[in-house]
Coordinates of C-alpha atoms and ligand atoms in Angstrom, one line a residue:
X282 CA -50.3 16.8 -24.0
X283 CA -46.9 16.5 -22.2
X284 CA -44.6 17.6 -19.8
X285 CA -41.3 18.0 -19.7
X286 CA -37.9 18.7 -18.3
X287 CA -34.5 19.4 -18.1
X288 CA -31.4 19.8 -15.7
X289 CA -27.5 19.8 -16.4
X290 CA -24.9 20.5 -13.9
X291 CA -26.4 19.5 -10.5
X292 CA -24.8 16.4 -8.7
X293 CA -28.8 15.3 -7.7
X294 CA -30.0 15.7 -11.7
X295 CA -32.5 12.8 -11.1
X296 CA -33.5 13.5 -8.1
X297 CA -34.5 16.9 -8.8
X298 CA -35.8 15.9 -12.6
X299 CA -38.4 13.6 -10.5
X300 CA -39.9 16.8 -8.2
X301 CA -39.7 19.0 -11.8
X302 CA -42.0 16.3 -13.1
X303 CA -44.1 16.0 -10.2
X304 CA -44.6 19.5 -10.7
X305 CA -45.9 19.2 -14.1
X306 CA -48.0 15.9 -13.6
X307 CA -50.7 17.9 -14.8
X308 CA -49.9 17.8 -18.4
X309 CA -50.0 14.2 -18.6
X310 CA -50.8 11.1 -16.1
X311 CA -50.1 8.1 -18.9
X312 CA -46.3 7.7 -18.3
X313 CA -43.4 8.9 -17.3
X314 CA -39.8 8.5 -17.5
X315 CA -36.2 10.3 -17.0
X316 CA -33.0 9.6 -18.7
X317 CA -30.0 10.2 -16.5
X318 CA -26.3 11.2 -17.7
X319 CA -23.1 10.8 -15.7
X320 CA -21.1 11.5 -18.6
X321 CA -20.1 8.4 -19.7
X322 CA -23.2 6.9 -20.7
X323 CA -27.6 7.2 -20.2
X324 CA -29.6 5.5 -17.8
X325 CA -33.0 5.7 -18.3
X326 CA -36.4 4.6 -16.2
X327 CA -39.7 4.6 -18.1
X328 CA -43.1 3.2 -16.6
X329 CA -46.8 3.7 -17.2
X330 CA -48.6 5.2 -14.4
X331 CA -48.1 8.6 -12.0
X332 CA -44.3 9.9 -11.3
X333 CA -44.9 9.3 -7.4
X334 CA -45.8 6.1 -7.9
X335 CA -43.3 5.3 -10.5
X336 CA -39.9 7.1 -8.8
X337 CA -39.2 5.6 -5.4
X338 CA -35.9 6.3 -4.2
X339 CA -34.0 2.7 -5.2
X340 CA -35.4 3.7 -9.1
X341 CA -34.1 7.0 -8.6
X342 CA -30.4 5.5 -7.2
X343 CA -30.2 3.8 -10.3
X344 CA -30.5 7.1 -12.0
X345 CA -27.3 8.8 -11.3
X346 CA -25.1 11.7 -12.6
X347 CA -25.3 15.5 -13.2
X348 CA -27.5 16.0 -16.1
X349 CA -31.1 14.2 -16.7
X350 CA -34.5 14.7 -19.2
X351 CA -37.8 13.7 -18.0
X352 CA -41.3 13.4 -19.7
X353 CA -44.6 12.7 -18.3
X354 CA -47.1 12.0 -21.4
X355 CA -50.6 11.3 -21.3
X356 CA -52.6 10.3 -25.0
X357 CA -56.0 8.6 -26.1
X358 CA -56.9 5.0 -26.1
X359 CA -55.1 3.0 -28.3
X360 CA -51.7 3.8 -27.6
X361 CA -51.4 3.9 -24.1
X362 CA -48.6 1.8 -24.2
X363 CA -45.2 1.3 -22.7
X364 CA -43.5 1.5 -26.3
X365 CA -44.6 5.2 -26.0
X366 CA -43.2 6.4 -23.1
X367 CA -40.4 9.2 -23.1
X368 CA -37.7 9.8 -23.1
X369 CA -36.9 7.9 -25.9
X370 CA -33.4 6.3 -26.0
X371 CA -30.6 5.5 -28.7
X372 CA -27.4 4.4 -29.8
X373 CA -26.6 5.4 -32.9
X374 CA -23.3 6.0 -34.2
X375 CA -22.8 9.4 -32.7
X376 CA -23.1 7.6 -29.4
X377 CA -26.0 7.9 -26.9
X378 CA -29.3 10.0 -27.4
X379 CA -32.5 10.3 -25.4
X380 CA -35.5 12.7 -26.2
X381 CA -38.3 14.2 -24.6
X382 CA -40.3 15.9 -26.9
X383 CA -44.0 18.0 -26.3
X384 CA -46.2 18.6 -29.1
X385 CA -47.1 16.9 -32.1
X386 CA -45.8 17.0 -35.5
X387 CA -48.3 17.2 -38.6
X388 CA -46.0 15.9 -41.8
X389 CA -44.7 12.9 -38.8
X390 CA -46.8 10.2 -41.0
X391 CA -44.8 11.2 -44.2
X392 CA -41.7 11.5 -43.1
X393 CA -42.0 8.5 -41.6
X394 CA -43.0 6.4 -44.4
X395 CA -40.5 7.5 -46.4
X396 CA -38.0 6.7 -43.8
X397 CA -39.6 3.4 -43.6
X398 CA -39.2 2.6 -47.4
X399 CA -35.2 4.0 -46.8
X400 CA -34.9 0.7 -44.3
X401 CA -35.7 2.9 -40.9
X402 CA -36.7 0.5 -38.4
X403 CA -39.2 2.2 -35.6
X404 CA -39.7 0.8 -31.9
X405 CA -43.1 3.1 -31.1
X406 CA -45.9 4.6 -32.5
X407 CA -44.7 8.3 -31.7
X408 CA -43.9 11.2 -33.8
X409 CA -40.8 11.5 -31.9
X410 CA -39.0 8.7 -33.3
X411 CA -39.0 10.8 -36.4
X412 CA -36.6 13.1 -35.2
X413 CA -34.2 10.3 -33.9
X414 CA -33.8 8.9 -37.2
X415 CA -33.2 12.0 -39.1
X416 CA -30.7 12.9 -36.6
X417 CA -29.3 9.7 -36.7
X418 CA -29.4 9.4 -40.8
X419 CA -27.6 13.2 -40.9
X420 CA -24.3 13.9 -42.5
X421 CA -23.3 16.9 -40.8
X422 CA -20.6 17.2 -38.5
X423 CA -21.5 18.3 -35.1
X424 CA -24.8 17.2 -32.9
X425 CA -26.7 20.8 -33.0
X426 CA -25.9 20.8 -37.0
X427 CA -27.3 17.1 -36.4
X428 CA -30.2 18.4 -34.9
X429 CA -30.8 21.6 -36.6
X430 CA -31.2 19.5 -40.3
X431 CA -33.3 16.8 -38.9
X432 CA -35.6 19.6 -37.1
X433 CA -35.6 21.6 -40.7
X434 CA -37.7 18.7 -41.8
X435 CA -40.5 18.6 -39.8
X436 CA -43.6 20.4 -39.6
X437 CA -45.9 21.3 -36.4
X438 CA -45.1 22.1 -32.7
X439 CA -42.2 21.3 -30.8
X440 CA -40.6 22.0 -27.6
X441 CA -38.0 19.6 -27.0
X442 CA -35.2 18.3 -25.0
X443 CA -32.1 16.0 -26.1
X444 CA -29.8 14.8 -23.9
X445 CA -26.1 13.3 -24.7
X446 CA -23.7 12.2 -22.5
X447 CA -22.7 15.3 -21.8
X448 CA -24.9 18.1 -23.2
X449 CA -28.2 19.3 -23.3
X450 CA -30.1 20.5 -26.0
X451 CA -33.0 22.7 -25.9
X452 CA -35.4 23.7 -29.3
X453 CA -39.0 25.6 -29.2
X454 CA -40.8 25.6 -32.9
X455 CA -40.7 28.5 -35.2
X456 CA -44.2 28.9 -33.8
X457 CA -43.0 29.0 -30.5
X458 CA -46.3 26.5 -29.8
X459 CA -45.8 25.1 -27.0
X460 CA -44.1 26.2 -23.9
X461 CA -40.6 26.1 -22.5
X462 CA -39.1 27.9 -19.9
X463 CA -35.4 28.0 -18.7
X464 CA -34.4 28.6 -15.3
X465 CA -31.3 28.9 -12.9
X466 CA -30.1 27.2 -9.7
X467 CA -26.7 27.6 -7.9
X468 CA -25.3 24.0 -9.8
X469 CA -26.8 24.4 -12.8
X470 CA -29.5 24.9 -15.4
X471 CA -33.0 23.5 -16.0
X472 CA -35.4 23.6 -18.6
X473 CA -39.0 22.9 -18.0
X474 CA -42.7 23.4 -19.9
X475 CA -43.6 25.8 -17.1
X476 CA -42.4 28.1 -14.4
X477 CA -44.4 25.9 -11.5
X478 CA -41.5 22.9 -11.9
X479 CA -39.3 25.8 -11.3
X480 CA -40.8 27.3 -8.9
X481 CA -40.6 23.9 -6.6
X482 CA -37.1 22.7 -7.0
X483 CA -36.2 27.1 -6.1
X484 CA -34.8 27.2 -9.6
X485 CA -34.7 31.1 -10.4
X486 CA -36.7 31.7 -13.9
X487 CA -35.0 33.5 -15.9
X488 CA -36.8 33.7 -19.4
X489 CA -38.6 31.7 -21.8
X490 CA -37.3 29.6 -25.0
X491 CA -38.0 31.9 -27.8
X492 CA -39.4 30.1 -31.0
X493 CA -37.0 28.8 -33.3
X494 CA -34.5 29.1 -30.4
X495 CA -31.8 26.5 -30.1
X496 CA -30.2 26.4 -26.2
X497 CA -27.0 23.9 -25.7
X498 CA -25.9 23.7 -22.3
X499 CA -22.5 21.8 -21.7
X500 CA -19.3 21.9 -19.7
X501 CA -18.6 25.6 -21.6
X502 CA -21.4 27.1 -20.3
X503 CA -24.9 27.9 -22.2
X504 CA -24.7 29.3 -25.6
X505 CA -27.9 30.2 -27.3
X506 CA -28.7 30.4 -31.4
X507 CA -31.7 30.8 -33.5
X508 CA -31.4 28.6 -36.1
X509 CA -35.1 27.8 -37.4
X510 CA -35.8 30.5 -40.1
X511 CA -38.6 32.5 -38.1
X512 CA -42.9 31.4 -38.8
X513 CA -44.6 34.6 -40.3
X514 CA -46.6 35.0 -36.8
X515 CA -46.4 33.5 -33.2
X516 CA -48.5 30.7 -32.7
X517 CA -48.1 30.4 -28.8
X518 CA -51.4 27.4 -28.3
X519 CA -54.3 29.8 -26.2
X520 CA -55.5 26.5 -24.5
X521 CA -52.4 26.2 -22.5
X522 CA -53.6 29.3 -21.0
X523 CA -57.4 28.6 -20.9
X524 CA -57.0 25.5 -19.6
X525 CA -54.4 23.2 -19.4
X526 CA -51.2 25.0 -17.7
X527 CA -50.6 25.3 -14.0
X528 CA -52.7 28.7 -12.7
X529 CA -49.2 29.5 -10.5
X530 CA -47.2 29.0 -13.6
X531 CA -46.2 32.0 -15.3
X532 CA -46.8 31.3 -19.5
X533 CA -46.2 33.3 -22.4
X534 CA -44.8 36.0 -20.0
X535 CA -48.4 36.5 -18.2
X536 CA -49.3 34.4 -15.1
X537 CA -51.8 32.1 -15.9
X538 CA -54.0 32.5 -12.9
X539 CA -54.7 36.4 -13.9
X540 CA -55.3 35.7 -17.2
X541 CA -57.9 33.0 -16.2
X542 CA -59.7 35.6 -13.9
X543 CA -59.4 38.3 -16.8
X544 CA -61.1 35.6 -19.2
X545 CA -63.9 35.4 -16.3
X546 CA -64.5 39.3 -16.1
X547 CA -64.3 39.4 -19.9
X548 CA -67.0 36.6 -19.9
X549 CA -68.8 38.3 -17.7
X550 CA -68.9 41.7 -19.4
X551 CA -70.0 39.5 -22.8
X552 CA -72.8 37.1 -21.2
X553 CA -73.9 38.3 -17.9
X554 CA -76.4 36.5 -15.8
X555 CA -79.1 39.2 -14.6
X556 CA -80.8 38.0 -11.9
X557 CA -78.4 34.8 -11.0
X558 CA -77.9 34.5 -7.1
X559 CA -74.2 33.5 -7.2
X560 CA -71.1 32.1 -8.8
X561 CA -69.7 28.4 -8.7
X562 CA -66.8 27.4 -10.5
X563 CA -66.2 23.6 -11.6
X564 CA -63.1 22.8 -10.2
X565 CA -60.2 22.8 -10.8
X566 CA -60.2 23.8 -14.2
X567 CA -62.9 26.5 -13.8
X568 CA -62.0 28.3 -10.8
X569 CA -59.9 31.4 -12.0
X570 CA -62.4 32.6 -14.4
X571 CA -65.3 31.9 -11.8
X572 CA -63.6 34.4 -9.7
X573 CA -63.4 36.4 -12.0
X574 CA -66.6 36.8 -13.0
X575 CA -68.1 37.2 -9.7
X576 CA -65.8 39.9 -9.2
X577 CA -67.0 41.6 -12.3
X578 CA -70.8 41.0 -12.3
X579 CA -70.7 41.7 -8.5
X580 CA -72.3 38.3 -7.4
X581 CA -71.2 35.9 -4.5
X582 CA -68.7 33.3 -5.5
X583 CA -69.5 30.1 -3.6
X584 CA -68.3 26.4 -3.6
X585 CA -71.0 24.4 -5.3
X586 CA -68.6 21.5 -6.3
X587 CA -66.5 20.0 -4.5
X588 CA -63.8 17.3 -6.2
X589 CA -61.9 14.8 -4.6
X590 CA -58.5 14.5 -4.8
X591 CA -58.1 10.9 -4.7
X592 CA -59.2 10.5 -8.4
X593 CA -56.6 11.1 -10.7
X594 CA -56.8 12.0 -14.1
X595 CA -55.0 8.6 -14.2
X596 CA -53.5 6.5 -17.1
X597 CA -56.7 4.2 -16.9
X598 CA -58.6 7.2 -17.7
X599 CA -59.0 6.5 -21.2
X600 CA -61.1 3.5 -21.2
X601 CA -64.7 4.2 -21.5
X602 CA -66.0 2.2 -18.4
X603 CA -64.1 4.5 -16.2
X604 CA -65.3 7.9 -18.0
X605 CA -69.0 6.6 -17.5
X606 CA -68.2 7.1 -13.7
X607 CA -65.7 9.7 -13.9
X608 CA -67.8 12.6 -13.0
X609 CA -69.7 11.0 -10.4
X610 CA -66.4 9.9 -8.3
X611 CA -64.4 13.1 -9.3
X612 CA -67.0 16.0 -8.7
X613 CA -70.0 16.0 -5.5
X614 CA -72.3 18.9 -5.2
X615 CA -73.2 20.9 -1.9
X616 CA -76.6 21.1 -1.5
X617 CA -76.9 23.7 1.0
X618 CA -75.2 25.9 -1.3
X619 CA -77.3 25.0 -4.2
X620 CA -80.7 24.5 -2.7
X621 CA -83.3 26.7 -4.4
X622 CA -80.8 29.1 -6.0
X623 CA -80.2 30.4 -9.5
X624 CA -76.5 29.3 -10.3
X625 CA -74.4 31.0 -12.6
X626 CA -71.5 27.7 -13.4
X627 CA -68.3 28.5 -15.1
X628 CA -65.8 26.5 -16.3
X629 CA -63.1 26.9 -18.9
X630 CA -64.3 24.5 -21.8
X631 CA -66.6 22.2 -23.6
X632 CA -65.4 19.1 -25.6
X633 CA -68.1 16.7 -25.8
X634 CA -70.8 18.1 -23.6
X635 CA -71.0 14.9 -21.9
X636 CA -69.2 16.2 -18.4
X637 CA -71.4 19.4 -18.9
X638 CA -74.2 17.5 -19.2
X639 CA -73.5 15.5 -16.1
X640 CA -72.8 18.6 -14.0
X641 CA -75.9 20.4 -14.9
X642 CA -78.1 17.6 -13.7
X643 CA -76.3 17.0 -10.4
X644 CA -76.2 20.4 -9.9
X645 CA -80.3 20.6 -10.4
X646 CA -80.8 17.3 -8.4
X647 CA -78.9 19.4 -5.5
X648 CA -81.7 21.9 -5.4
X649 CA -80.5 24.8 -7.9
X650 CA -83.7 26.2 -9.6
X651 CA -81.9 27.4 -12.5
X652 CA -78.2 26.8 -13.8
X653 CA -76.3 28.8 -16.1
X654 CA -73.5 27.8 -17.9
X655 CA -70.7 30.2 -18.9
X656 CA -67.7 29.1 -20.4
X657 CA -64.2 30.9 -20.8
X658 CA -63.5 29.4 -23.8
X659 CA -65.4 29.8 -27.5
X660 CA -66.8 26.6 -28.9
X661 CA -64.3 23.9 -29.3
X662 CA -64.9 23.0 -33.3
X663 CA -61.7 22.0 -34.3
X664 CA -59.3 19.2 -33.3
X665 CA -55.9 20.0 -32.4
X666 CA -53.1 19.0 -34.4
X667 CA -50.2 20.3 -32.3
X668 CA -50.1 18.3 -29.3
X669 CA -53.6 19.0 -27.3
X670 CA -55.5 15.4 -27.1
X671 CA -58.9 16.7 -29.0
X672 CA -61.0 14.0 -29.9
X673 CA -61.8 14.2 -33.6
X674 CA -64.2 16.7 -35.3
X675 CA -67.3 15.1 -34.7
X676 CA -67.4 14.0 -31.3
X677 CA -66.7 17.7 -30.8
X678 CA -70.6 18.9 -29.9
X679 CA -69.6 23.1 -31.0
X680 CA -69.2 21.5 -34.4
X681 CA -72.4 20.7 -36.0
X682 CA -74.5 22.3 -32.5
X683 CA -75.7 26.1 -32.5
X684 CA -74.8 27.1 -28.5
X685 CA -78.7 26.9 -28.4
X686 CA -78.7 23.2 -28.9
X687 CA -76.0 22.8 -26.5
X688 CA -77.7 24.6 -23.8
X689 CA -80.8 22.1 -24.6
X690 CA -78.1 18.7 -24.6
X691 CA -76.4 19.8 -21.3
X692 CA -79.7 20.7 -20.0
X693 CA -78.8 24.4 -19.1
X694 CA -81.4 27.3 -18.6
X695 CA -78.9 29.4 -20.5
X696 CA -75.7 28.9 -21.9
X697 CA -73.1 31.4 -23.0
X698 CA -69.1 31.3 -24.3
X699 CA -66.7 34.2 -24.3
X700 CA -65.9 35.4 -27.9
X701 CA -62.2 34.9 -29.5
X702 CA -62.0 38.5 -29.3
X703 CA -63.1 38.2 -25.5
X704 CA -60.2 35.6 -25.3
X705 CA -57.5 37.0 -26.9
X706 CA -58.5 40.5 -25.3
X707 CA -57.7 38.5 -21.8
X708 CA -54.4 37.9 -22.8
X709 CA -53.2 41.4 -24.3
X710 CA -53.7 40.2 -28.1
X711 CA -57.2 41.4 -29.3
X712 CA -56.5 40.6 -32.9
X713 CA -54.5 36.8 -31.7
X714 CA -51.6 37.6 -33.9
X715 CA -49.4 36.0 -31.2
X716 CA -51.4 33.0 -30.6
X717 CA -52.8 29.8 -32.6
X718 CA -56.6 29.7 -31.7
X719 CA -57.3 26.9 -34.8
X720 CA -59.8 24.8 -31.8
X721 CA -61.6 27.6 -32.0
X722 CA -61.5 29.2 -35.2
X723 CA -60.2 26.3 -37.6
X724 CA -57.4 28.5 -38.6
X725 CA -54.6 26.1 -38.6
X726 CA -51.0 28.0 -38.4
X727 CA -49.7 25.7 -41.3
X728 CA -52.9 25.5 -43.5
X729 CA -54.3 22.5 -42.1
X730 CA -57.7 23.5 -42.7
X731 CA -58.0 22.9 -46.5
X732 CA -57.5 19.0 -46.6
X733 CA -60.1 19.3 -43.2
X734 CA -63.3 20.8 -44.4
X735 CA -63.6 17.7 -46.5
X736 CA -62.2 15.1 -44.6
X737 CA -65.0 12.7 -42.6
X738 CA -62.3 11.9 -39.9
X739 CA -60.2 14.5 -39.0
X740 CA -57.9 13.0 -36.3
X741 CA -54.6 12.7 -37.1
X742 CA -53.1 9.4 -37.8
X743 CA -50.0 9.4 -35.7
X744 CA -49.8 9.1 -31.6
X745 CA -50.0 12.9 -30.1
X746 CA -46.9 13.3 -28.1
Ligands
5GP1006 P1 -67.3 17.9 -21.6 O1 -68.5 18.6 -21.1 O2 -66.9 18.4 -22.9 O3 -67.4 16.4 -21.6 O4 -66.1 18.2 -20.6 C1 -65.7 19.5 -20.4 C2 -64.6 19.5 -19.3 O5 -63.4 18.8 -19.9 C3 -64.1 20.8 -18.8 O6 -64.3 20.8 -17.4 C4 -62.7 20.9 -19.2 O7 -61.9 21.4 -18.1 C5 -62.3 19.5 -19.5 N1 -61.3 19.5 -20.6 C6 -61.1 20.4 -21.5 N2 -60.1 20.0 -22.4 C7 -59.7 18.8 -21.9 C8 -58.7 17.9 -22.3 O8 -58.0 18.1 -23.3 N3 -58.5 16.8 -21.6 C9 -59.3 16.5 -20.5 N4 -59.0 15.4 -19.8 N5 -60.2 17.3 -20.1 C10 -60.4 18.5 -20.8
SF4_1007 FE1 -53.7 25.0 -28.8 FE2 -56.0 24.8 -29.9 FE3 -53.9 25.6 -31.4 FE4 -54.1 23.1 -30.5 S1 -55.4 24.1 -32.0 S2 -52.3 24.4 -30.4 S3 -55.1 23.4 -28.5 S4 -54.9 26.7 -29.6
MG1008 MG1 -62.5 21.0 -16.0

């Protein structure tokens, strides 16, 4: 779960990698940081917390030059920590490096072990410092062919930015996992995981990163290669469109708001709610598909929840004190809205159950006589390997609950997902040839799955990026 970004060419590189980050806060509230080149050397700036709070304008002055990489990151307990931050930041012998990387890498633990037992020293816990060291350790001649071997080596998702004193690098996994779009403005190029960090710096997009594409922007110009040997199928993540990118952000060549609302009618279509008086969403995350499915079962769509805006998904957020209250502070029902009706509640997803669970009864203490819980997503059974902060298997409720027991858990006179033919249906791929899906169906795009059926803990052992 991470954001990041890219600029070359513009005198105010900094400045504007600081809005292109505020822009993509969303994908992750931990840390964040930007690495700044004026051609002779990086500058970088890295801090836990929120980019507003983090970039005031003397930080920013310190960050000078024409080209700059920035990273917002957010990850679970444990190593929510400073040492993580990105971009990362070398000297090696080719000169300076800095890396902002999204997604996770599944052989990380492996490689890095065995670069550990070659004498590699590592300053974090992230998967990213992999990379750094193979690129460092390579033999061949020229950064990309640098970068190309080291990225040969490892396994999982990627979509990730290097910056050098004077060029930018640009690689999306043979998967094409997670996003990365590229974009246009009078001085210069930028790079960023979605179309909304264009959209505010008035960057024209002009396409997306294909997988296994290599883009190297310099003084020359942009010249663009393919050098990763293509993955039998696309494995574009489908929770980036069900719930964690921007709904104004155009991803995977769709715009993520319509796909939302299409998940909503689909839902809609598969589990309607006969006799329901009207449709709330829970905000934000739930809103699209709310829409949508009032719009297809013909019901009123009203605002049942409101959320405040002055509780961040913040870098605290992982500490289970603050969870306890999260709900509570973040989400307030409206009881004139809900007083003696029969609610039909969607929202896009259901981890633990715990936040449904919460809902459902504030909803009912507000008045609603009945609630019913639709959810755009199937159930969540499998943890993510490739970048999405899943807990592990078993604090995932859809994996040893039938959607009956979680409609009794959350307390929900009905309860009802959309199927993953539903899903992928929403998004123009019925049969999900394009997609990975593995939360949902435990089909892992590198064969994961084998080693996971047995396994009591499934979470990955290395920090997710
Ligand atoms: P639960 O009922 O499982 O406790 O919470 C479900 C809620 O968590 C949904 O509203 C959904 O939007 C949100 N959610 C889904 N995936 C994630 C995630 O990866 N991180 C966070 N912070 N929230 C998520
Ligand atoms: Fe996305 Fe789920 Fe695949 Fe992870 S497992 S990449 S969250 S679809
Ligand atoms: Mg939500």
């Amino acid at each position: 779960m991470c954001g990041i970004f890219g600029i070359m060419g513009h005198p105010e590189a900094s400045n504007l990698a600081y809005l292109g980050l505020h822009a993509l806060q969303h994908r992750g509230q931990e840390s964040a940081g930007i690495v700044a080149s004026d051609g002779n050397g990086l500058r970088a700036h890295r801090a836990m917390g929120l980019v507003a709070d983090i970039f005031t304008a003397p930080v920013l002055e310190k960050l000078p030059g024409t080209a700059a990489i920035g990273h917002v990151r957010y990850s679970t307990a444990g190593v929510s920590q400073l040492k993580n931050a990105q971009p990362l930041m070398v000297e090696y012998v080719g000169g300076h490096l800095s890396v902002a990387h999204n997604g996770n890498l599944v052989n990380a633990q492996e490689l890095r072990d065995a670069l550990e037992a070659d004498g590699a020293i590592f300053q974090s816990d992230a998967d990213t410092e992999v990379i750094i060291h193979l690129i460092a350790r390579s033999k061949q001649p020229t950064f990309e062919q640098k970068v190309v071997e080291a990225l040969s080596k490892v396994k999982g998702a990627y979509s990730i930015l290097f910056l050098t004193e004077n060029k930018l690098v640009a690689v999306r996994d043979p998967f094409g996992i997670r996003p990365l779009v590229l974009g246009m403005l009078k001085n210069g190029w930028v790079l960023a995981s979605e179309t909304t960090a264009l959209d505010l710096i008035e960057a024209e997009f002009i396409r997306e990163i294909d997988a296994g594409e290599m883009v190297v922007i310099d003084e020359t110009g942009l010249r663009s290669s393919q050098p990763m040997p293509p993955a039998p199928r696309r494995g574009r993540c489908i929770f980036e469109q069900v719930y964690f990118a921007r709904p104004d952000s155009v991803l995977f060549g769709s715009s993520v708001y319509e796909v939302r609302k299409e998940m909503g009618r689909q839902l809609a279509h598969e589990q309607p709610t006969p006799g329901a008086d009207l449709v709330i969403a829970v905000p934000d995350s739930g809103v699209p598909a709310a829409i949508g499915y009032a719009q297809a079962s013909g019901l009123p769509y009203d605002v049942g929840l409101i959320r405040s805006h002055y509780v961040g998904r913040t870098f605290i957020e992982p500490q289970q004190s603050i969870r306890h209250f999260g709900v509570k502070l973040k989400l307030a029902a409206v009881r004139q809205v809900l007083k003696g009706k029969r609610v039909v509640v969607v929202d896009d997803s259901i981890v633990r159950g715990t936040t449904s669970r919460k809902i459902v009864k504030m909803l009912k203490a507000a008045g609603a006589v009945e609630v019913h819980l639709r959810i755009s997503s199937p159930p969540t059974q499998w943890p993510c390997f490739y970048g999405i902060d899943t807990p592990s298997r078993q604090e995932l409720i859809a994996s040893s609950h039938t959607v009956e027991e979680i409609a009794r858990y959350v307390t929900a006179d009905s309860l009802g997902y959309i199927s993953l033919e539903g899903l992928g249906a929403s998004m123009g791929d019925r049969e999900r040839t394009t997609f990975c899906t593995a939360c949902f169906s435990g089909q892992y795009l590198l064969g994961e799955t084998t080693s996971l059926t047995t396994a009591q803990d499934v979470a990955p052992k290395v920090a997710s990026a």
